[in-house]
CSV table of N, CA and C in Angstrom, one decimal:
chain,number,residue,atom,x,y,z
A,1085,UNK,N,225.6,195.5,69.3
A,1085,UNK,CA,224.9,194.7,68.3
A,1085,UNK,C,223.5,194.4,68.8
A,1086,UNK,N,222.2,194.2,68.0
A,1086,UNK,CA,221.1,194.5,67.9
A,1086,UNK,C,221.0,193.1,68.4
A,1087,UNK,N,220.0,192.6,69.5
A,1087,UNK,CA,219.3,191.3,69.4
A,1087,UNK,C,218.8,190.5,67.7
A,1088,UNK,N,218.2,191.9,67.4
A,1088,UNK,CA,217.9,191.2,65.8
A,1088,UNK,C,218.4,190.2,65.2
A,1089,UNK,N,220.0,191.5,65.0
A,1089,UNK,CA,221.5,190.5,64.7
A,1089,UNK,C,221.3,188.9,64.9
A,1090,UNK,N,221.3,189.2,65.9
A,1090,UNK,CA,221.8,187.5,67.2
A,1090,UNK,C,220.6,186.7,66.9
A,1091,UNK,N,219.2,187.2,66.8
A,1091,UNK,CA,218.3,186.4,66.8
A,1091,UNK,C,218.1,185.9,65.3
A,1092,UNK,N,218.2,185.5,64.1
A,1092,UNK,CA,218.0,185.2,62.6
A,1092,UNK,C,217.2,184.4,63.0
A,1093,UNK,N,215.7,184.8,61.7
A,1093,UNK,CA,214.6,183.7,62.0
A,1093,UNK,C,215.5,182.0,61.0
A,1094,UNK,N,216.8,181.8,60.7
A,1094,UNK,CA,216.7,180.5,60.7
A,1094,UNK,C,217.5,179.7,62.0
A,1095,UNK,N,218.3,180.8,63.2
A,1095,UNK,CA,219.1,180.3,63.7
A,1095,UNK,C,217.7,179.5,65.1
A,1096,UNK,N,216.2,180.8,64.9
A,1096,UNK,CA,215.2,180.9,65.7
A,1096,UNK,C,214.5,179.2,65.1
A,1097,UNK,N,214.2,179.3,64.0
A,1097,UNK,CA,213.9,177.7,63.4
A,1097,UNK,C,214.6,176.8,63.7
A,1098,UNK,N,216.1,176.4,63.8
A,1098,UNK,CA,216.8,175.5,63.9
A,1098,UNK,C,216.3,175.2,65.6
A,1099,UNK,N,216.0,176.4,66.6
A,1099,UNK,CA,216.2,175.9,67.4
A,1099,UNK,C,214.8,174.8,68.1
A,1100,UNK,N,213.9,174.8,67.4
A,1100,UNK,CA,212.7,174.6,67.6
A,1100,UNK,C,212.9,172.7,67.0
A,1101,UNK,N,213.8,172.5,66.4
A,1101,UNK,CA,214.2,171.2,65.8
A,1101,UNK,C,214.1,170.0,67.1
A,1102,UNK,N,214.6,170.6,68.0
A,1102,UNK,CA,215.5,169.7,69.6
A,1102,UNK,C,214.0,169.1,69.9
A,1103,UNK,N,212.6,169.6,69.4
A,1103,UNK,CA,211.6,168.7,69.8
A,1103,UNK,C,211.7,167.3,69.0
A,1104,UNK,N,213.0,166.8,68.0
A,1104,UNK,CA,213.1,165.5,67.5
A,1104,UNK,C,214.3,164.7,67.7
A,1105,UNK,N,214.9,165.1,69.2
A,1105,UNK,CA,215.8,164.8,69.8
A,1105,UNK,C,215.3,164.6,71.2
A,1106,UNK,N,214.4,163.9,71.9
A,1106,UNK,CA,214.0,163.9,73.5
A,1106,UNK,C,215.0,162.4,73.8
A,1107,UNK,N,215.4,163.0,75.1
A,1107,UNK,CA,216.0,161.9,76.2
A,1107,UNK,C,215.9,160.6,75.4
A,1108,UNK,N,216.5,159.6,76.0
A,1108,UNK,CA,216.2,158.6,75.1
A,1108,UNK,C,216.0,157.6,76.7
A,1109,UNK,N,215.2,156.8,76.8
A,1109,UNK,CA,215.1,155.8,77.7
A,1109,UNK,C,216.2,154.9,78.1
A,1110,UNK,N,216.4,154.7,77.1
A,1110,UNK,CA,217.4,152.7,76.9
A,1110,UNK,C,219.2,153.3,76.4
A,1111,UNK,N,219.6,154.5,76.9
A,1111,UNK,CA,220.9,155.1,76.6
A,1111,UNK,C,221.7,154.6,77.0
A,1112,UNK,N,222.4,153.8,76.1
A,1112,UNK,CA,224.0,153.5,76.6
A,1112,UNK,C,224.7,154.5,77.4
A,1113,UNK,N,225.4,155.8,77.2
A,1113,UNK,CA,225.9,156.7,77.3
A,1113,UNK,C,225.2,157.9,77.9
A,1114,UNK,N,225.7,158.6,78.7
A,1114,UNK,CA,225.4,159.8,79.2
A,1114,UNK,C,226.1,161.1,79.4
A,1115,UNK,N,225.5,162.5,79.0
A,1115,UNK,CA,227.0,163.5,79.2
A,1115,UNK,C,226.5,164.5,79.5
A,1116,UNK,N,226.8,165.8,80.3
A,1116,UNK,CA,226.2,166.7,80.4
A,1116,UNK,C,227.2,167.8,80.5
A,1117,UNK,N,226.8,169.2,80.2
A,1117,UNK,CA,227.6,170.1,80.2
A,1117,UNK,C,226.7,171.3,80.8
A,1118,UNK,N,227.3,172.4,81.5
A,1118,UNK,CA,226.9,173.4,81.9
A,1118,UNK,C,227.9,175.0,81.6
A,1119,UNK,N,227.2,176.0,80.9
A,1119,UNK,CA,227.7,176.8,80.7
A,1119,UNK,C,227.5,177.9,82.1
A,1120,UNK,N,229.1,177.9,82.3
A,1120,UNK,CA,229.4,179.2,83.9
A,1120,UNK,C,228.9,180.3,83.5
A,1121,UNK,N,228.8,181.1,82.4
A,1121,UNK,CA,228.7,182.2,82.0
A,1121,UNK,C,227.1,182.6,82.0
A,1122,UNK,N,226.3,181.5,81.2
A,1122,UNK,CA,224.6,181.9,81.9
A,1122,UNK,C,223.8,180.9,82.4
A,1123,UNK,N,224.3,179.6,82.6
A,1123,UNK,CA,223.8,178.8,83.6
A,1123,UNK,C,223.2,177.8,82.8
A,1124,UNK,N,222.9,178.0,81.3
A,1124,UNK,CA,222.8,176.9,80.5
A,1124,UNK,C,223.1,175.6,80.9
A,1125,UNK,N,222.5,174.6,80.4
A,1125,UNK,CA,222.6,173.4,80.5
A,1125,UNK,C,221.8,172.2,79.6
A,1126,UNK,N,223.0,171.0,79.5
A,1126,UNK,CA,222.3,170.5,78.0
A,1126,UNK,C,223.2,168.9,78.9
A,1127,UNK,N,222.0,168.2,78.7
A,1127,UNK,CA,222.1,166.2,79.1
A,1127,UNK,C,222.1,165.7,77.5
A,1128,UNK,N,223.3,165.0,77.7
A,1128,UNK,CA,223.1,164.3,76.4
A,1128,UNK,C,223.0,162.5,76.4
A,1129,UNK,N,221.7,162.1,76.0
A,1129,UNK,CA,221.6,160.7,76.0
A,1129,UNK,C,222.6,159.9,74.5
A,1130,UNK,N,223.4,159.0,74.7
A,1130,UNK,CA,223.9,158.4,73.3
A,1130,UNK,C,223.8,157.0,73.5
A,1131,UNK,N,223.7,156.4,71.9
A,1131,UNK,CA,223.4,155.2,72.0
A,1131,UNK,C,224.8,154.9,70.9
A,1132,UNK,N,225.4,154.2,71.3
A,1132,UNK,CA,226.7,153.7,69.7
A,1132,UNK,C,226.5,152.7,68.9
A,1133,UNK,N,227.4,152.7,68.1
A,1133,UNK,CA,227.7,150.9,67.5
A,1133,UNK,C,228.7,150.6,68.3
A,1134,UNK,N,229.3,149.3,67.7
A,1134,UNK,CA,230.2,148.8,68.0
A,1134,UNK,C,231.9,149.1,68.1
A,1135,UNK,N,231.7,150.2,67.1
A,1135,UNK,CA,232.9,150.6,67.5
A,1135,UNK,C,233.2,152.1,67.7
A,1136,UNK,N,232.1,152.4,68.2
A,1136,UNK,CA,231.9,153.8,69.2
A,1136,UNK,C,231.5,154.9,68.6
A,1137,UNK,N,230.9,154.8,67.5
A,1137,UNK,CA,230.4,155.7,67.0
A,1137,UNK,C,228.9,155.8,67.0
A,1138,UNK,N,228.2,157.1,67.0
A,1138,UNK,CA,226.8,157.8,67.5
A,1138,UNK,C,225.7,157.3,66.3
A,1139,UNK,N,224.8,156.5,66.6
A,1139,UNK,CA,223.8,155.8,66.0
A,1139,UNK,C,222.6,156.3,67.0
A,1140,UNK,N,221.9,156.8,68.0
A,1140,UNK,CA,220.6,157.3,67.7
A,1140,UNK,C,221.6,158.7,69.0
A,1141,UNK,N,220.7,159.3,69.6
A,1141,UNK,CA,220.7,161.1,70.8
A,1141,UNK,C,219.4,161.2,70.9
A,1142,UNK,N,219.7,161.6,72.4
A,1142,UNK,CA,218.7,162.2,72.8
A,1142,UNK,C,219.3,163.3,73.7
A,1143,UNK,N,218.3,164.5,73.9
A,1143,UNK,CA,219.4,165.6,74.6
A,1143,UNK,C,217.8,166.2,75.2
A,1144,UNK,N,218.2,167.1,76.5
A,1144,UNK,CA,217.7,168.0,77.6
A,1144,UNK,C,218.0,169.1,77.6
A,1145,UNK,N,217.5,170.1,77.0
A,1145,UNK,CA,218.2,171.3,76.7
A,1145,UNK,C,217.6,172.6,77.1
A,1146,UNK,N,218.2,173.5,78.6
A,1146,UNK,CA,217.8,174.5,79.3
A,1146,UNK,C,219.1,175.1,78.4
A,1147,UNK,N,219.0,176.2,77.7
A,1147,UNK,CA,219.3,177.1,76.9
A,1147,UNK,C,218.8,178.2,76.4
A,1148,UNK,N,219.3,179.5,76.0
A,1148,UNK,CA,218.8,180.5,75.4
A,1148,UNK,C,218.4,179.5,74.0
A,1149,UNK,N,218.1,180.9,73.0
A,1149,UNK,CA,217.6,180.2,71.3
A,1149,UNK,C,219.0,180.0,70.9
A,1150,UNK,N,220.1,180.3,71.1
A,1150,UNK,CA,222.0,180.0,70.3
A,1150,UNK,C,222.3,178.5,70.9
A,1151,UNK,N,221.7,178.5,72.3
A,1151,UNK,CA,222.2,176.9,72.5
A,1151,UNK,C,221.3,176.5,72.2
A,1152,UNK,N,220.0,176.2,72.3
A,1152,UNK,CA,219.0,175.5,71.5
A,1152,UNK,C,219.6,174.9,70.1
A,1153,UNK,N,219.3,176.2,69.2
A,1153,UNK,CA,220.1,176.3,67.4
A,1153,UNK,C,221.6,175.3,67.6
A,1154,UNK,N,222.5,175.5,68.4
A,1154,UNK,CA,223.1,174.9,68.4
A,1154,UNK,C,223.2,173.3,68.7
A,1155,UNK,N,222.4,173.2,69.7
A,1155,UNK,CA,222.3,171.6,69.7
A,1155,UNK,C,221.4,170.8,68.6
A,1156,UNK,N,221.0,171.5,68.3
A,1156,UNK,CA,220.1,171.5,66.8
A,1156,UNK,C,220.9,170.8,65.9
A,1157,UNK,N,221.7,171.8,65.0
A,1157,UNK,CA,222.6,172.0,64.2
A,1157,UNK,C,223.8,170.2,64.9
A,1158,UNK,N,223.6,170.6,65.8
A,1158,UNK,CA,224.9,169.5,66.4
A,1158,UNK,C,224.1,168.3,66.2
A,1159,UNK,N,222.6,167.9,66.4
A,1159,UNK,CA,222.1,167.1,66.9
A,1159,UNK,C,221.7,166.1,65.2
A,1160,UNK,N,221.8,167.2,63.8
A,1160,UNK,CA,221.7,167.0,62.5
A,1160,UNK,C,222.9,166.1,61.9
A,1161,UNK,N,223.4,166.4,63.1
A,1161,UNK,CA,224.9,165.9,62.1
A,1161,UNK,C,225.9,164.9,63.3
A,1162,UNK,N,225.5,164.5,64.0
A,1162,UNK,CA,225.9,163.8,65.1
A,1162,UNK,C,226.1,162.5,65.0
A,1163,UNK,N,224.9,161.7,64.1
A,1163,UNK,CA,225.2,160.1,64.1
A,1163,UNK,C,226.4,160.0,62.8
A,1164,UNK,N,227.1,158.8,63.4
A,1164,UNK,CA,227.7,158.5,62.7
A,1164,UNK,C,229.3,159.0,63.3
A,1165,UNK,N,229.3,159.7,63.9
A,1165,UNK,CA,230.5,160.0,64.3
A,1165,UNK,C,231.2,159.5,66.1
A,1166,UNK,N,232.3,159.7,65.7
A,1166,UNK,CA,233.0,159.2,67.3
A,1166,UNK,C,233.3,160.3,68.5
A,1167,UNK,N,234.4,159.8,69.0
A,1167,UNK,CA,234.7,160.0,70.1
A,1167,UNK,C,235.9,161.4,69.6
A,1168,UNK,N,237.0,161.1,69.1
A,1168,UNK,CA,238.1,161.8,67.9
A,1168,UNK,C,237.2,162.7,67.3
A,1169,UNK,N,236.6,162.5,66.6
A,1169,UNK,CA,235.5,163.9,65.8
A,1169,UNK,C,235.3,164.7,66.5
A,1170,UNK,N,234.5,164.3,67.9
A,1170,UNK,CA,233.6,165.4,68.6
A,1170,UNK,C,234.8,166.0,69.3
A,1171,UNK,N,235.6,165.7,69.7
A,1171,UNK,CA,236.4,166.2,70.2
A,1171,UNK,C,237.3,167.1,69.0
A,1172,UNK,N,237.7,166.9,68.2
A,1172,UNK,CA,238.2,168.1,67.7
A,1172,UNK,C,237.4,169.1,66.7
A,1173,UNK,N,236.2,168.3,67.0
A,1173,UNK,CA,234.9,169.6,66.4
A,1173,UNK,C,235.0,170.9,67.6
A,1174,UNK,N,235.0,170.3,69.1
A,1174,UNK,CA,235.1,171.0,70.1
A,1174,UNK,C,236.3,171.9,70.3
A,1175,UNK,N,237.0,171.4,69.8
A,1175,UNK,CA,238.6,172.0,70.1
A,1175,UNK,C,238.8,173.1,68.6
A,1176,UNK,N,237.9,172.8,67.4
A,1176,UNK,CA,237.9,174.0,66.4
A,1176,UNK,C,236.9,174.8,66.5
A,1177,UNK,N,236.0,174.8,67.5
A,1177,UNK,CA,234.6,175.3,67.7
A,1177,UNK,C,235.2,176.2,69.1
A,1178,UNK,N,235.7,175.7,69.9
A,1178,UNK,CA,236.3,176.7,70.4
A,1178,UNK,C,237.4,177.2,70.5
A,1179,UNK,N,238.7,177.0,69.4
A,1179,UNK,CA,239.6,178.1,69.0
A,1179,UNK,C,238.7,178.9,67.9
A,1180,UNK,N,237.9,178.8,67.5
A,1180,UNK,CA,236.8,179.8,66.7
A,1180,UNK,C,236.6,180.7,67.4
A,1181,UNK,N,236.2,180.4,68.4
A,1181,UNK,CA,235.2,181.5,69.1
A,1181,UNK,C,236.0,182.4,69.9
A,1182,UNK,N,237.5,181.5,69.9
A,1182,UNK,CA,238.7,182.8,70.6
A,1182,UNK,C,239.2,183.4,69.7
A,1183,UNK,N,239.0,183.5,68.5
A,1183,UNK,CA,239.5,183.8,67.8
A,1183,UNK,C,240.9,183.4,67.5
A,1184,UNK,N,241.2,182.3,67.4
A,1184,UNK,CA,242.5,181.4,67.3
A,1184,UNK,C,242.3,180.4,66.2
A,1185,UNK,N,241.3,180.3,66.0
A,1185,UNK,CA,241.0,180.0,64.5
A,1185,UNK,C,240.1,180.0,63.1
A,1186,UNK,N,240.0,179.4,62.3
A,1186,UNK,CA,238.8,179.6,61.3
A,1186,UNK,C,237.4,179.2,61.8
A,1187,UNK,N,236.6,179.3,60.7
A,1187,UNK,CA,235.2,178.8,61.1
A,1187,UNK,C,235.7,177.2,60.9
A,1188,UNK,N,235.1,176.7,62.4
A,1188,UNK,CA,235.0,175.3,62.0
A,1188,UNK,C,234.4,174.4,61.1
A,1189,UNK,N,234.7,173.3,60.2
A,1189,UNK,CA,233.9,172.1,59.3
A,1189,UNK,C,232.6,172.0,59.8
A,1190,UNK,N,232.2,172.1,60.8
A,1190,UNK,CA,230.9,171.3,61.5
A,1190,UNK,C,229.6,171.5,60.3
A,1191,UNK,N,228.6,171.0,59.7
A,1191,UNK,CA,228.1,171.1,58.9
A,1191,UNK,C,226.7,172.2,59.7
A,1192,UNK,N,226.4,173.4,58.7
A,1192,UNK,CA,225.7,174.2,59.5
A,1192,UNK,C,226.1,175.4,60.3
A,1193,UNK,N,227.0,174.9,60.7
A,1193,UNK,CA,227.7,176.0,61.7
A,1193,UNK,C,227.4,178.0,61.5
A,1194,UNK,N,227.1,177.9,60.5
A,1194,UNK,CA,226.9,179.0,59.8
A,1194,UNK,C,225.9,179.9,60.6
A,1195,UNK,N,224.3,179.1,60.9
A,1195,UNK,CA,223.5,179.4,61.8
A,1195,UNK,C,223.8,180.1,63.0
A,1196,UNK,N,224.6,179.7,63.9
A,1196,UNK,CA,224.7,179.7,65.1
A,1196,UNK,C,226.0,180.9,65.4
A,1197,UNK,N,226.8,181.3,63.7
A,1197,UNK,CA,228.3,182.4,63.8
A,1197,UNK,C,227.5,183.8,63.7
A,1198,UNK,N,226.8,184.2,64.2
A,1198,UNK,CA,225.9,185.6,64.4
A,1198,UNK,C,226.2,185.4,65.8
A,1199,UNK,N,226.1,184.5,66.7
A,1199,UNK,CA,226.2,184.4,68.5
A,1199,UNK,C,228.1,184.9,68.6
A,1200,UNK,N,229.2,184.5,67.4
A,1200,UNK,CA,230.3,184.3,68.0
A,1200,UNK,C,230.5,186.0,68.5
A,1201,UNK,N,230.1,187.4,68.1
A,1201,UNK,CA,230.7,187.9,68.6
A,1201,UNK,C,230.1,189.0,69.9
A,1202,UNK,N,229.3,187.4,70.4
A,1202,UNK,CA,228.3,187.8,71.8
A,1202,UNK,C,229.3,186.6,72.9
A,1203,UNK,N,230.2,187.1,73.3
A,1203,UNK,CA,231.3,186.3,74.3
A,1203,UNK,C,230.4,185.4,75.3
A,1204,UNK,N,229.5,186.4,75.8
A,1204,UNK,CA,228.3,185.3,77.0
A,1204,UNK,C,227.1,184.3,76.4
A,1205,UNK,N,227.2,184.1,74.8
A,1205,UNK,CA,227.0,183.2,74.4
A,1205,UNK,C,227.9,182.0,74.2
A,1206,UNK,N,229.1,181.9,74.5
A,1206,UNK,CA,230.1,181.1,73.8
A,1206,UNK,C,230.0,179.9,74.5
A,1207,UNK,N,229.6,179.8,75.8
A,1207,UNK,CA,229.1,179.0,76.8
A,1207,UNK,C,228.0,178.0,75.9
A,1208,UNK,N,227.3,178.8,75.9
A,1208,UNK,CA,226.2,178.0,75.3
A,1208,UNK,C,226.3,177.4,74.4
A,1209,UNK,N,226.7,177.9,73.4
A,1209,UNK,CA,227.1,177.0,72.0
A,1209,UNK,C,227.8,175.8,71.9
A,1210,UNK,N,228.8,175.9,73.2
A,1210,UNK,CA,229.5,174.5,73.1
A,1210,UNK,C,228.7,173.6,73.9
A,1211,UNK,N,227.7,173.6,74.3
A,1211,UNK,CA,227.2,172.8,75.5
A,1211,UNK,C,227.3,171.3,75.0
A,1212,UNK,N,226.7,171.2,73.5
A,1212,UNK,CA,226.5,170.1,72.6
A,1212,UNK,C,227.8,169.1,72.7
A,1213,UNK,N,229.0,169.9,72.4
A,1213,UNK,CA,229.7,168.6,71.8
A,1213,UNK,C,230.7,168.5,73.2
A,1214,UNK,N,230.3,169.5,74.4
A,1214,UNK,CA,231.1,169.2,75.8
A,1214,UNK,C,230.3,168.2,76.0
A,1215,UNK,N,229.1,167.7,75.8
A,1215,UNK,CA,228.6,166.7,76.7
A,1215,UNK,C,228.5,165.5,75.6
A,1216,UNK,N,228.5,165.3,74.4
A,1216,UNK,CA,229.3,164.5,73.4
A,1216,UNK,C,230.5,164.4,74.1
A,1217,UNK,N,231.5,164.8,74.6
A,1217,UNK,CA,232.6,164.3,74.4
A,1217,UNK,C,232.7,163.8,75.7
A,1218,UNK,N,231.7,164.0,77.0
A,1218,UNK,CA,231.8,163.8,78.1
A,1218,UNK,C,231.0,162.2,78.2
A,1219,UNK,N,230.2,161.8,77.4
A,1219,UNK,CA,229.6,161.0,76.9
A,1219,UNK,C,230.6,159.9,76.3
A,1220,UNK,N,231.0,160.0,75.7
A,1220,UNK,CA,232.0,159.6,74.5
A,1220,UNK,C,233.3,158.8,75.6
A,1221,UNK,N,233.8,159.9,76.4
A,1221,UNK,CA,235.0,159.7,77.5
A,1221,UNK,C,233.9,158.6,78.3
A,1222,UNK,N,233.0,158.3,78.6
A,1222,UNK,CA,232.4,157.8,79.7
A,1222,UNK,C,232.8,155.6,78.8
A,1223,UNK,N,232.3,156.0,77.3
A,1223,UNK,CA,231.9,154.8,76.9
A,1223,UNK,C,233.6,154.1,76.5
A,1224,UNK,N,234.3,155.2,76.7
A,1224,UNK,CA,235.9,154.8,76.3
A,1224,UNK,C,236.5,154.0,77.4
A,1225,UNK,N,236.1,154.9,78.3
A,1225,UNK,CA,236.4,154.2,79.8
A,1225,UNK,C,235.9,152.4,79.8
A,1226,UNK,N,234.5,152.8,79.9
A,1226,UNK,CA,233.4,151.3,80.1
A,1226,UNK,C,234.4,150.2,78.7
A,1227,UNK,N,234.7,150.9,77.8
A,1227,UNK,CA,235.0,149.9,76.8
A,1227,UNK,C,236.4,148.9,76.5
């Protein structure tokens, strides 16, 4: 498969987005994830409400353009949700990508399913909601 393929100028747009997601200073929450496969890596700042759900992000993101696009796409649709969501966004995001199951709900996702049948991408796509959910596990604990 052609880089072409893999590269779509909207998955190449989406990823240029993460310049309205920087670190956040005053973060409740912290999470970080690292893809073994190309060394990617994505810090995720979170701030909640009160009852644990994502009210502002900020994210750090050393990625190709798929994890970029993807934290993107993640980073659109992120407030408002918990600890339960991201985690089984994660758990349908990656039986997707083994092919064990359908395309996931995640709003967008569409963008980023040109990478699923690039395996040394698959790392990188999840970077977003592993460090969401490593985030999320941190403020469960604290809570």
């Amino acid at each position: 498969m052609s880089a072409e393929r893999l590269y779509t100028p909207q998955m190449l747009a989406a990823a240029v987005e993460l310049a309205g997601f920087p670190p956040l200073e005053d973060a409740q929450f912290v999470g970080s994830a690292r893809s073994a496969a190309c060394g990617s890596t994505l810090e995720m700042d979170l701030s909640l409400d009160d009852t644990g759900h994502i009210t502002r992000l900020g994210m750090k993101v050393r990625a190709c353009a798929v994890g970029q696009a993807a934290a993107a796409i993640f980073a659109r649709h992120a407030v408002g949700k918990g600890r339960d969501e991201m985690t089984a966004a994660l758990e349908a995001l990656t039986a997707w990508l083994e092919n064990d199951g359908s395309q996931p709900d995640w709003p967008d996702v569409t963008l980023i399913a040109p990478a699923k049948d690039y395996a040394g991408r698959h790392g990188a796509m999840l970077l977003p909601w592993k460090a969401a959910v490593a985030a999320l596990s941190t403020a469960a604990e604290a809570g």
